[in-house]
mmCIF file of C-alpha atoms and ligand atoms in Angstrom:
data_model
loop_
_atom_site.group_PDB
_atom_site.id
_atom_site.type_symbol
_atom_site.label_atom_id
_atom_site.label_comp_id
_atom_site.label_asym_id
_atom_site.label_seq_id
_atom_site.Cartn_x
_atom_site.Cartn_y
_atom_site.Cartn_z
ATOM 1 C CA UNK A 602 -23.815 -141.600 130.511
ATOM 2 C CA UNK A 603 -27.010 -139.569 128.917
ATOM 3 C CA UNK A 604 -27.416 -136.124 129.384
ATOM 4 C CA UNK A 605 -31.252 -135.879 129.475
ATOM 5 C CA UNK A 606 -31.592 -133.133 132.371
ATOM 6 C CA UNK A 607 -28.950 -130.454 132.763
ATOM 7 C CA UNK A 608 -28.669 -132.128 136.559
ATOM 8 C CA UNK A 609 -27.094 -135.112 134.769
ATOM 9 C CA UNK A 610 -23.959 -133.414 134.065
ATOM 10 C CA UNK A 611 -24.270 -131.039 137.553
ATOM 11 C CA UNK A 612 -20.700 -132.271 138.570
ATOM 12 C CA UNK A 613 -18.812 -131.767 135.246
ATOM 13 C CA UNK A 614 -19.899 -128.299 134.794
ATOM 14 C CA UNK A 615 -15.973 -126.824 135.192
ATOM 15 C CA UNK A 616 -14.486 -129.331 132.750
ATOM 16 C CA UNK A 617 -17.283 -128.656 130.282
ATOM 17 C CA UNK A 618 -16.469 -125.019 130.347
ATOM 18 C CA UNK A 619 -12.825 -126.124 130.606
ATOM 19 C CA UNK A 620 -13.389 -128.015 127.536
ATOM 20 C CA UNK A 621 -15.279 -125.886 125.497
ATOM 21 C CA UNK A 622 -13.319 -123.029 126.032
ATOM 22 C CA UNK A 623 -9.774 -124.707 124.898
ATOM 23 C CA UNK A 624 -12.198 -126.062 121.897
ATOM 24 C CA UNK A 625 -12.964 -122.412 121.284
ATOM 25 C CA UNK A 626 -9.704 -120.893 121.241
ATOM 26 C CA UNK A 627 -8.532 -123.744 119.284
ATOM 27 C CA UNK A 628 -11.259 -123.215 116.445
ATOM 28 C CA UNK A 629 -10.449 -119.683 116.055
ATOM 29 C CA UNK A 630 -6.768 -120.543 115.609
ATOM 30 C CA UNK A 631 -8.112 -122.886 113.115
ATOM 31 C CA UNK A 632 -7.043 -126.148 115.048
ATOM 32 C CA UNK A 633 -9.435 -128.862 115.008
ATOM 33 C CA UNK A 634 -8.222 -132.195 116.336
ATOM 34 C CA UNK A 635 -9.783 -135.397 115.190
ATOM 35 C CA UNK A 636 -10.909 -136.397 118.647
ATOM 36 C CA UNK A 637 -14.155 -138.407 117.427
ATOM 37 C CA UNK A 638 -12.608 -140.013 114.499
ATOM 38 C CA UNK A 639 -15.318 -142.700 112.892
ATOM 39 C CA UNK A 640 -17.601 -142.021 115.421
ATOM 40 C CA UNK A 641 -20.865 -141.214 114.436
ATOM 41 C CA UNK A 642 -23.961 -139.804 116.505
ATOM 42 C CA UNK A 643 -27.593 -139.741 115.158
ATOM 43 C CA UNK A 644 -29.541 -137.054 115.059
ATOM 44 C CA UNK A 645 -33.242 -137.768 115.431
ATOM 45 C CA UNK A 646 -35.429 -134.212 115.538
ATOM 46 C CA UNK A 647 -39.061 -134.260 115.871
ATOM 47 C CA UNK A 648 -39.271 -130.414 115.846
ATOM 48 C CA UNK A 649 -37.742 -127.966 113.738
ATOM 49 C CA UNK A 650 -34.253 -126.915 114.545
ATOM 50 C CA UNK A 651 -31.479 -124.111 112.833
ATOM 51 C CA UNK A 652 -28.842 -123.876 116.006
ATOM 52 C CA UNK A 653 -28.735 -127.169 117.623
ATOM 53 C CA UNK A 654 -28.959 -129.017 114.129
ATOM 54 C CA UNK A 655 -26.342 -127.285 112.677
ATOM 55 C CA UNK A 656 -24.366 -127.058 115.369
ATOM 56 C CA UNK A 657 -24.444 -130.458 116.565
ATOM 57 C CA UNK A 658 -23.299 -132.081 112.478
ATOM 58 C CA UNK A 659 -20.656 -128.887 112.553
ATOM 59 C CA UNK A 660 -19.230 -130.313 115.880
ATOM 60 C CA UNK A 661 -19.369 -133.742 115.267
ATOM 61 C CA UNK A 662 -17.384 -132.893 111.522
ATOM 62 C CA UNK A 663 -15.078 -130.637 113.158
ATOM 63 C CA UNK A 664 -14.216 -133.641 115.217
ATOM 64 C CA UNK A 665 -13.341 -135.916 112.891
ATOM 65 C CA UNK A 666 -16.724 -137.848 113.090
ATOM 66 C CA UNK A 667 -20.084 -138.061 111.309
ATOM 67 C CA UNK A 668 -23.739 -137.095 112.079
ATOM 68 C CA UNK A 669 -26.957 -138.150 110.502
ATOM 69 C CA UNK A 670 -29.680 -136.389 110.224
ATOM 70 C CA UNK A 671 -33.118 -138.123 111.336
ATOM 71 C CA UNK A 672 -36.741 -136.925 110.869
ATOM 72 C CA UNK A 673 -38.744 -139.349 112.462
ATOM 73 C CA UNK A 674 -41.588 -139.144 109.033
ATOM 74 C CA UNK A 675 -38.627 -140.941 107.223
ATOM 75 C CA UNK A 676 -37.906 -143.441 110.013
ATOM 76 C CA UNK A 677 -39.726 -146.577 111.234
ATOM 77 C CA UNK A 678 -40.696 -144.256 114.194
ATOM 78 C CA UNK A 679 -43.446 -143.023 112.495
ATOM 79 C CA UNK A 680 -45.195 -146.266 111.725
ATOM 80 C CA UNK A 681 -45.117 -147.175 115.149
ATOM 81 C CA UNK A 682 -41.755 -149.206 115.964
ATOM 82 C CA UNK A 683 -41.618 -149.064 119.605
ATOM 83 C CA UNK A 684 -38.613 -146.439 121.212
ATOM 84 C CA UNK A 685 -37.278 -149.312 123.013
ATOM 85 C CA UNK A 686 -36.652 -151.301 119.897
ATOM 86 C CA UNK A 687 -34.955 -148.049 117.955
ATOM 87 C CA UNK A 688 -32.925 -147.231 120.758
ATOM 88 C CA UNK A 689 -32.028 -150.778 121.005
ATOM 89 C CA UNK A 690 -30.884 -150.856 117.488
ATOM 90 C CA UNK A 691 -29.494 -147.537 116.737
ATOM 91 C CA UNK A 692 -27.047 -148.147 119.489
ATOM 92 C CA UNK A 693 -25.824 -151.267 117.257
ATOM 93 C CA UNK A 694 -24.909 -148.623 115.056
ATOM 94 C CA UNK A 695 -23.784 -145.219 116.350
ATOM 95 C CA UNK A 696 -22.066 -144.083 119.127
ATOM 96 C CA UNK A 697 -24.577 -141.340 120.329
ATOM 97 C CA UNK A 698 -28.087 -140.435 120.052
ATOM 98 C CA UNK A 699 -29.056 -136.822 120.137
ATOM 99 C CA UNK A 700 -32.708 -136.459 120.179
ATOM 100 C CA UNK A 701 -35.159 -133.430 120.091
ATOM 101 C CA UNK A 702 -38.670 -134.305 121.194
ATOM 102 C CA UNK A 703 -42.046 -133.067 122.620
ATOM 103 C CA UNK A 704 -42.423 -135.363 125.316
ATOM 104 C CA UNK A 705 -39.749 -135.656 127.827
ATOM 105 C CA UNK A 706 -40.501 -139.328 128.767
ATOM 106 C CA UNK A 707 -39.526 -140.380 125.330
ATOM 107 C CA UNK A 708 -36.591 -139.122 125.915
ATOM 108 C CA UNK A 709 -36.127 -141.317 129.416
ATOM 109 C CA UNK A 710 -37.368 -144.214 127.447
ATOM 110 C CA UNK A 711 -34.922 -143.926 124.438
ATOM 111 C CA UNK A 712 -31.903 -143.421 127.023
ATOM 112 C CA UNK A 713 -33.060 -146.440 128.969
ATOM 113 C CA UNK A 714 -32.983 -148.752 126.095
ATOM 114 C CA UNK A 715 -29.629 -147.424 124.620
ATOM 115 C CA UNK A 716 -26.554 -148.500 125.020
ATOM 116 C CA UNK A 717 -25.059 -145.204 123.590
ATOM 117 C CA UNK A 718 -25.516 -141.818 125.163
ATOM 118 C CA UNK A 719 -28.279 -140.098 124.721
ATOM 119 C CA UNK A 720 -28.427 -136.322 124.943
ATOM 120 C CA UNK A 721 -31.600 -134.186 125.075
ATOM 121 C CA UNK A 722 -31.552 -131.862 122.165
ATOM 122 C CA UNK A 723 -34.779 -130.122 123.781
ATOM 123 C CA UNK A 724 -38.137 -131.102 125.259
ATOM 124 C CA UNK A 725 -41.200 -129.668 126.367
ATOM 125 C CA UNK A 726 -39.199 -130.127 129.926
ATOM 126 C CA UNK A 727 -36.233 -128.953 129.224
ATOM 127 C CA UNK A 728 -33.044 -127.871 126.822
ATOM 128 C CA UNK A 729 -29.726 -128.645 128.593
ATOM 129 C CA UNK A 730 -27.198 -128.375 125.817
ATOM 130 C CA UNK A 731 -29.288 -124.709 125.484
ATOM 131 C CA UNK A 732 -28.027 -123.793 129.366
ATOM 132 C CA UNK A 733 -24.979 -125.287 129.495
ATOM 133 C CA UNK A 734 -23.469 -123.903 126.982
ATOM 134 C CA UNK A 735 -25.386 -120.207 127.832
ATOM 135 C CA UNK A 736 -23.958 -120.624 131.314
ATOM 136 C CA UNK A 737 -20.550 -120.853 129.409
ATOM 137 C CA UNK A 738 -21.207 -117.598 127.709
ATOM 138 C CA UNK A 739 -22.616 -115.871 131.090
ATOM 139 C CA UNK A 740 -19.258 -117.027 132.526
ATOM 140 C CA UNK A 741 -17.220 -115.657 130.170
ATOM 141 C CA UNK A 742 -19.007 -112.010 130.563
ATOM 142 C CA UNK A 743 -19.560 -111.897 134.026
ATOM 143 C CA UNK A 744 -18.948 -114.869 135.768
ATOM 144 C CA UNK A 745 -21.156 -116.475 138.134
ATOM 145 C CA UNK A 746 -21.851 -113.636 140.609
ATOM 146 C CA UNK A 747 -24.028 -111.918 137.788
ATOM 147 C CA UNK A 748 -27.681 -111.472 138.656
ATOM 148 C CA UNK A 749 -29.983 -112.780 135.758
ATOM 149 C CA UNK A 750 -33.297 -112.395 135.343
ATOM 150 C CA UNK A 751 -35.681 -114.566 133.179
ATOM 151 C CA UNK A 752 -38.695 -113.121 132.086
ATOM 152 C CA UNK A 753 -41.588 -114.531 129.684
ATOM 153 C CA UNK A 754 -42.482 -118.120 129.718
ATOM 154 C CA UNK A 755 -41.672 -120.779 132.214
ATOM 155 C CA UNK A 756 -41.084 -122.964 129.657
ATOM 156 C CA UNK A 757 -38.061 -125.449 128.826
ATOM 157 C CA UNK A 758 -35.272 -122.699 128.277
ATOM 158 C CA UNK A 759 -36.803 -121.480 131.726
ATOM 159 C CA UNK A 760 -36.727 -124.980 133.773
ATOM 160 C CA UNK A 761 -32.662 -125.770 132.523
ATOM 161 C CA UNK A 762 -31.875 -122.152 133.556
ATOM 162 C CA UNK A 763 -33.392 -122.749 137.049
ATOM 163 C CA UNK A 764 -31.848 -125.538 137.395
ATOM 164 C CA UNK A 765 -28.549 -124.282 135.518
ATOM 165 C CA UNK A 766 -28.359 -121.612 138.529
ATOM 166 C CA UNK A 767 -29.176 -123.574 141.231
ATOM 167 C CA UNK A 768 -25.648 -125.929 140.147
ATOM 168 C CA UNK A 769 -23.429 -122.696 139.698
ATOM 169 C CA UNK A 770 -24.841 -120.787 142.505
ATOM 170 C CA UNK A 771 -26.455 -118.080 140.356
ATOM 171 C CA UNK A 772 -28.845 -115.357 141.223
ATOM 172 C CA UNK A 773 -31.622 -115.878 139.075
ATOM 173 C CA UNK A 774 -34.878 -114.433 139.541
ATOM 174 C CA UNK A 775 -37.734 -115.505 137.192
ATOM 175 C CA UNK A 776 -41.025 -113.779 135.819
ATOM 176 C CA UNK A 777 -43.657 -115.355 134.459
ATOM 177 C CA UNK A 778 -47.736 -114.846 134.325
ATOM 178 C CA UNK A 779 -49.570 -116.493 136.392
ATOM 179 C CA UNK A 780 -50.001 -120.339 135.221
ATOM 180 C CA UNK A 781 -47.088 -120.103 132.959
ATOM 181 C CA UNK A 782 -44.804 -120.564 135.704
ATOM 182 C CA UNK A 783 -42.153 -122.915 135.516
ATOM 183 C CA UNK A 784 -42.430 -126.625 136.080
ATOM 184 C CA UNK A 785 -42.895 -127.337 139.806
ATOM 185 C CA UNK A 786 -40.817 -130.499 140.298
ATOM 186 C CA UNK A 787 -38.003 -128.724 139.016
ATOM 187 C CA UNK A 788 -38.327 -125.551 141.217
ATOM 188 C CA UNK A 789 -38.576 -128.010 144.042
ATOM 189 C CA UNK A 790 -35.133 -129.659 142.687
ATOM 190 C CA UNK A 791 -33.492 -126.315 142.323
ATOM 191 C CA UNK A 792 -34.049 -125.593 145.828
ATOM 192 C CA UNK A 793 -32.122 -128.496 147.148
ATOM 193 C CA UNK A 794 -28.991 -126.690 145.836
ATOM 194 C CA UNK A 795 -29.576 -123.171 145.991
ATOM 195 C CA UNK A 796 -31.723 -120.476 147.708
ATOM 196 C CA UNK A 797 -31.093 -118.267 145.029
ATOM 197 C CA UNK A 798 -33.932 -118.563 142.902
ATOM 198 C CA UNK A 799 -36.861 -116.702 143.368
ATOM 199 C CA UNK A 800 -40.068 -116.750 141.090
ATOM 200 C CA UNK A 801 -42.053 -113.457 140.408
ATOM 201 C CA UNK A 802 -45.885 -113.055 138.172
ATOM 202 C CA UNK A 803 -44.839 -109.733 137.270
ATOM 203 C CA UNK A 804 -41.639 -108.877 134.674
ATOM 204 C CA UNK A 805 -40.550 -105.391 136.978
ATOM 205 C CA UNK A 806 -39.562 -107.622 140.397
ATOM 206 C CA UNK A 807 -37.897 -109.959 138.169
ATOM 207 C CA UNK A 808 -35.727 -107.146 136.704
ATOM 208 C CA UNK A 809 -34.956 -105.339 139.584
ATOM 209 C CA UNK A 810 -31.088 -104.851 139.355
ATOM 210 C CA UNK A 811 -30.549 -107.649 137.206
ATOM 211 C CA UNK A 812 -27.037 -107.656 135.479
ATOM 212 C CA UNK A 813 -28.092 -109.867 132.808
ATOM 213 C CA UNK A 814 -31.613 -110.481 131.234
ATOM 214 C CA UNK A 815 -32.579 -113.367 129.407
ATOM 215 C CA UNK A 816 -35.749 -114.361 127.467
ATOM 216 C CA UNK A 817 -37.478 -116.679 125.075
ATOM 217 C CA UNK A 818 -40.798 -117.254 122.988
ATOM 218 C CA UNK A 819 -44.070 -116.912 124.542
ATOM 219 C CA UNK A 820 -45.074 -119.899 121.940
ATOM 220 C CA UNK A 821 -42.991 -122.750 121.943
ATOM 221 C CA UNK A 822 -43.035 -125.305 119.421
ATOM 222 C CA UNK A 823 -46.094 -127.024 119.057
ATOM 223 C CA UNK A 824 -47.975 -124.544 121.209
ATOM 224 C CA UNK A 825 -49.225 -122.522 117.763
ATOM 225 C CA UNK A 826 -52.821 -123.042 119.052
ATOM 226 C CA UNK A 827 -52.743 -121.447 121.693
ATOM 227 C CA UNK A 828 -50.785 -117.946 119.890
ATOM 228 C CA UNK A 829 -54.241 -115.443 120.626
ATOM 229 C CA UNK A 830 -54.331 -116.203 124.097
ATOM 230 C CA UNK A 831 -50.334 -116.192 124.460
ATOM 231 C CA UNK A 832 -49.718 -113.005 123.126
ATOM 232 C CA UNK A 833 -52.831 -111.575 125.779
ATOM 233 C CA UNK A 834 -51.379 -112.887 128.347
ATOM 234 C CA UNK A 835 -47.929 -112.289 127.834
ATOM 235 C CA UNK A 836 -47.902 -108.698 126.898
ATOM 236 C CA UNK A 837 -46.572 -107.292 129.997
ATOM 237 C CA UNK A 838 -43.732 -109.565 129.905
ATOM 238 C CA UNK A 839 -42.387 -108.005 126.641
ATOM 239 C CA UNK A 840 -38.387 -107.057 126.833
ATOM 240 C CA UNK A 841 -38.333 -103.812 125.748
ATOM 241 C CA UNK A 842 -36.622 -100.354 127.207
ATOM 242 C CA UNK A 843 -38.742 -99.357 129.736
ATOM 243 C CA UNK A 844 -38.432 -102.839 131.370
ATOM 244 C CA UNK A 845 -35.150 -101.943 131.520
ATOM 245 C CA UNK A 846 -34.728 -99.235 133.190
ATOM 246 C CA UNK A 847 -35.578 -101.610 135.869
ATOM 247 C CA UNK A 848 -32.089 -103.204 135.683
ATOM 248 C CA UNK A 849 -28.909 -102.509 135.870
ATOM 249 C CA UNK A 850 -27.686 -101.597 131.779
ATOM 250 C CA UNK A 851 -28.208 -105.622 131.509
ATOM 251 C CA UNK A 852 -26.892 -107.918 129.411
ATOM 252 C CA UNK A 853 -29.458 -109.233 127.302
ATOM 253 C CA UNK A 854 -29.911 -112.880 126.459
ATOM 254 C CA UNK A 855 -32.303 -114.854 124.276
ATOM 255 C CA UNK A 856 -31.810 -118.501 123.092
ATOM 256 C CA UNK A 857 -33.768 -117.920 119.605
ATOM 257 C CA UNK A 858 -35.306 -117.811 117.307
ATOM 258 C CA UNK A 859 -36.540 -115.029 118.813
ATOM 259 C CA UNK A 860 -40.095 -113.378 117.807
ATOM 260 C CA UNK A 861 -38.604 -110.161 117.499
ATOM 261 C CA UNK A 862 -41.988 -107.523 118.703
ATOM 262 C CA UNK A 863 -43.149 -109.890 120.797
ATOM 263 C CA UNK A 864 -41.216 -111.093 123.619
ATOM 264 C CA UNK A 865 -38.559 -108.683 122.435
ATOM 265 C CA UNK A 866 -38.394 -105.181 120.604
ATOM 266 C CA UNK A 867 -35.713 -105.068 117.391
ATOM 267 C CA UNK A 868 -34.071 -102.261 119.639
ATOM 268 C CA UNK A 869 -33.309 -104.336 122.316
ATOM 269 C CA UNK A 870 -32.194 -107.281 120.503
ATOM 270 C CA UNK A 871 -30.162 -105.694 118.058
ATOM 271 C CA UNK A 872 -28.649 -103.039 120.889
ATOM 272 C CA UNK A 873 -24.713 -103.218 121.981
ATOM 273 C CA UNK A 874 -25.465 -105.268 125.314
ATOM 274 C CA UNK A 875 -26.814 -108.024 123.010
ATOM 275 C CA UNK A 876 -24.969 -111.280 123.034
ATOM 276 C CA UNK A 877 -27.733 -113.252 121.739
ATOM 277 C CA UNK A 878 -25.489 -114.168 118.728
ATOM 278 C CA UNK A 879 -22.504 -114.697 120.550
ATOM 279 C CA UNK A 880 -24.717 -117.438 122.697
ATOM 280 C CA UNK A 881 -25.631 -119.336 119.272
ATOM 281 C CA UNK A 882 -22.171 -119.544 118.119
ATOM 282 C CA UNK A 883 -20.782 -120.641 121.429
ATOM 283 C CA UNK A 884 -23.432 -123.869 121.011
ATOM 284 C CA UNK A 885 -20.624 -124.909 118.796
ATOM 285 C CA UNK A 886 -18.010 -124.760 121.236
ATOM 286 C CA UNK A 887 -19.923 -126.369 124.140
ATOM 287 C CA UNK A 888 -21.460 -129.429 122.096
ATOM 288 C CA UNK A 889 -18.172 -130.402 120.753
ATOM 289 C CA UNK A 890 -16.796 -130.691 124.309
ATOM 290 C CA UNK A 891 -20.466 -132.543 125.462
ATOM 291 C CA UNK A 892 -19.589 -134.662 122.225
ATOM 292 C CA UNK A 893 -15.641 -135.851 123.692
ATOM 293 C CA UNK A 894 -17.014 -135.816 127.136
ATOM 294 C CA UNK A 895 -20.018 -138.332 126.264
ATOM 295 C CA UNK A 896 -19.512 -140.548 123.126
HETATM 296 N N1 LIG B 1353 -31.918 -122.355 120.505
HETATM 297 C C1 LIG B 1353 -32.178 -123.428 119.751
HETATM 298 O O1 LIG B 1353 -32.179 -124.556 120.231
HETATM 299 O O2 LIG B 1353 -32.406 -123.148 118.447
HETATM 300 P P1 LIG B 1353 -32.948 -124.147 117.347
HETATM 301 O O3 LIG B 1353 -34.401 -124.398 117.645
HETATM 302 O O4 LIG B 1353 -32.757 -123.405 116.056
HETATM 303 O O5 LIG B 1353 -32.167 -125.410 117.401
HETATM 304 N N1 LIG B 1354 -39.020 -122.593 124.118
HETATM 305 C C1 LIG B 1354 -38.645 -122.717 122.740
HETATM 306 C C2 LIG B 1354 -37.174 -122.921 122.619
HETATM 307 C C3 LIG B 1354 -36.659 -123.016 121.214
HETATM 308 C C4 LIG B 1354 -35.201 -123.261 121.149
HETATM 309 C C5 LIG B 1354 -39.417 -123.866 122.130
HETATM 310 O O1 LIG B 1354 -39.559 -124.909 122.785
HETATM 311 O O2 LIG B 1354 -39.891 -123.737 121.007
#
């Protein structure tokens, strides 16, 4: 089984969180159980990484296992072997493939030719392990009958939170500028499970009474020429406290690295209702139960 969109996994949400969350209280009672014993998984990262990098070679040593690190420049991937014929032979090898790409396809492709999981590490599409394991914090704050709001990009983080909400029945109302909206397909998707998701061009109507607010960068990786025009357009978008006194003394979320002035003030990020921090450590948690669940 790969776990290339978040909808891959949409009926093993509540033994994910199950999972992690026995994985959690384990690891701060310092009990780590060798479920993934000479198993190995394969890292392969074609854009920078601190959380899911780390994370990902902590879980898979915590388990008993073994992850290597790939940058494509150091692989045959870079002089032009075919994805087929990697994922055809790393799965001779390892027993999982975590990969972190710009285009989404090549992610299909590399899961179609394996014969070992794959799991999406982040795309220009979108970052699963990112929302799964941020719907696992939301739940253990507030639980599902939260309102969130998204506001900034409709980017990645944006499309696996749609789609995130739509499979737990979340409230989630999004606001983006106009042509930076999420991904159309995938709002289309979202709908089939949930009415619950409604998309806004203005930050203030995608506030309104919110009980947790999340955001990400306005420039995603590999977007760095566009950064002039980004930080125009975005500027009304910014998560600061004015915006919210729009909402309802919100949570605030943010899946970093964060661009701390631009889509969000130091005050905000660093406040008390921050669990930004909280969401990168539980990464941890949630991978190592993706890891049992998939390799
Ligand atoms: N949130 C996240 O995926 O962070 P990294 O880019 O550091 O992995
Ligand atoms: N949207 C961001 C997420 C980083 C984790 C990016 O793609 O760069």
């Amino acid at each position: 089984m790969n776990l290339i969109s978040i909808v891959d996994v949409k009926d093993k949400l509540d033994n994910i969180f199950e999972l992690s969350a026995k994985l959690k209280n384990e690891a701060k009672r310092g009990i780590f159980n060798p479920e993934l014993k000479n198993k190995t998984l394969a890292m392969i990262f074609e854009k920078a990484s601190t959380r899911t990098r780390v994370s990902f070679e902590v879980a898979m040593t915590q388990l008993g296992g073994h992850a290597i690190y790939l940058a494509p420049r150091d692989t045959q991937l870079q002089r032009g072997e075919s994805i087929k014929d990697t994922a055809i032979t790393l799965s001779k090898y390892v027993d999982g493939i975590m990969i972190r790409a710009y285009r989404h396809e090549n992610v299909l492709e590399l899961g179609k030719y394996s014969t070992v999981p794959v799991i999406n590490g982040l795309t220009d599409l979108e970052h699963p392990c990112q929302v799964i394991s941020d719907l696992f914090t939301i739940k253990e704050h507030k639980g599902f009958d939260a309102r969130l709001a998204y506001v900034g990009d409709g980017n990645n983080v944006c499309n696996s939170l749609i789609l995130g909400c739509a499979m737990t029945g979340m409230t989630l109302s999004v606001g983006c500028p106009e042509g930076y909206t999420p991904d159309k397909k995938i709002v289309e998707t979202a709908a089939e499970f949930s009415d619950k998701i409604t998309i806004h061009n203005n930050a203030v109507d995608a506030v309104k009474a919110a009980d947790i607010v999340y955001t990400d960068v306005w420039i995603s990786m590999g977007q760095d020429a566009e950064k002039e025009k980004r930080i125009e357009v975005f500027k009304e978008f910014q998560v600061n406290s004015t915006l919210l006194e729009n909402a309802n003394n919100p949570l605030i979320m943010h899946c970093l690295p964060a661009k701390r002035g631009f889509e969000i003030t130091d005050e905000i990020l660093d406040s008390e209702n921050s669990i930004v921090f909280e969401q990168a450590e539980n990464r941890l948690y949630v991978q190592k139960a993706l890891l049992c669940m998939l390799l």
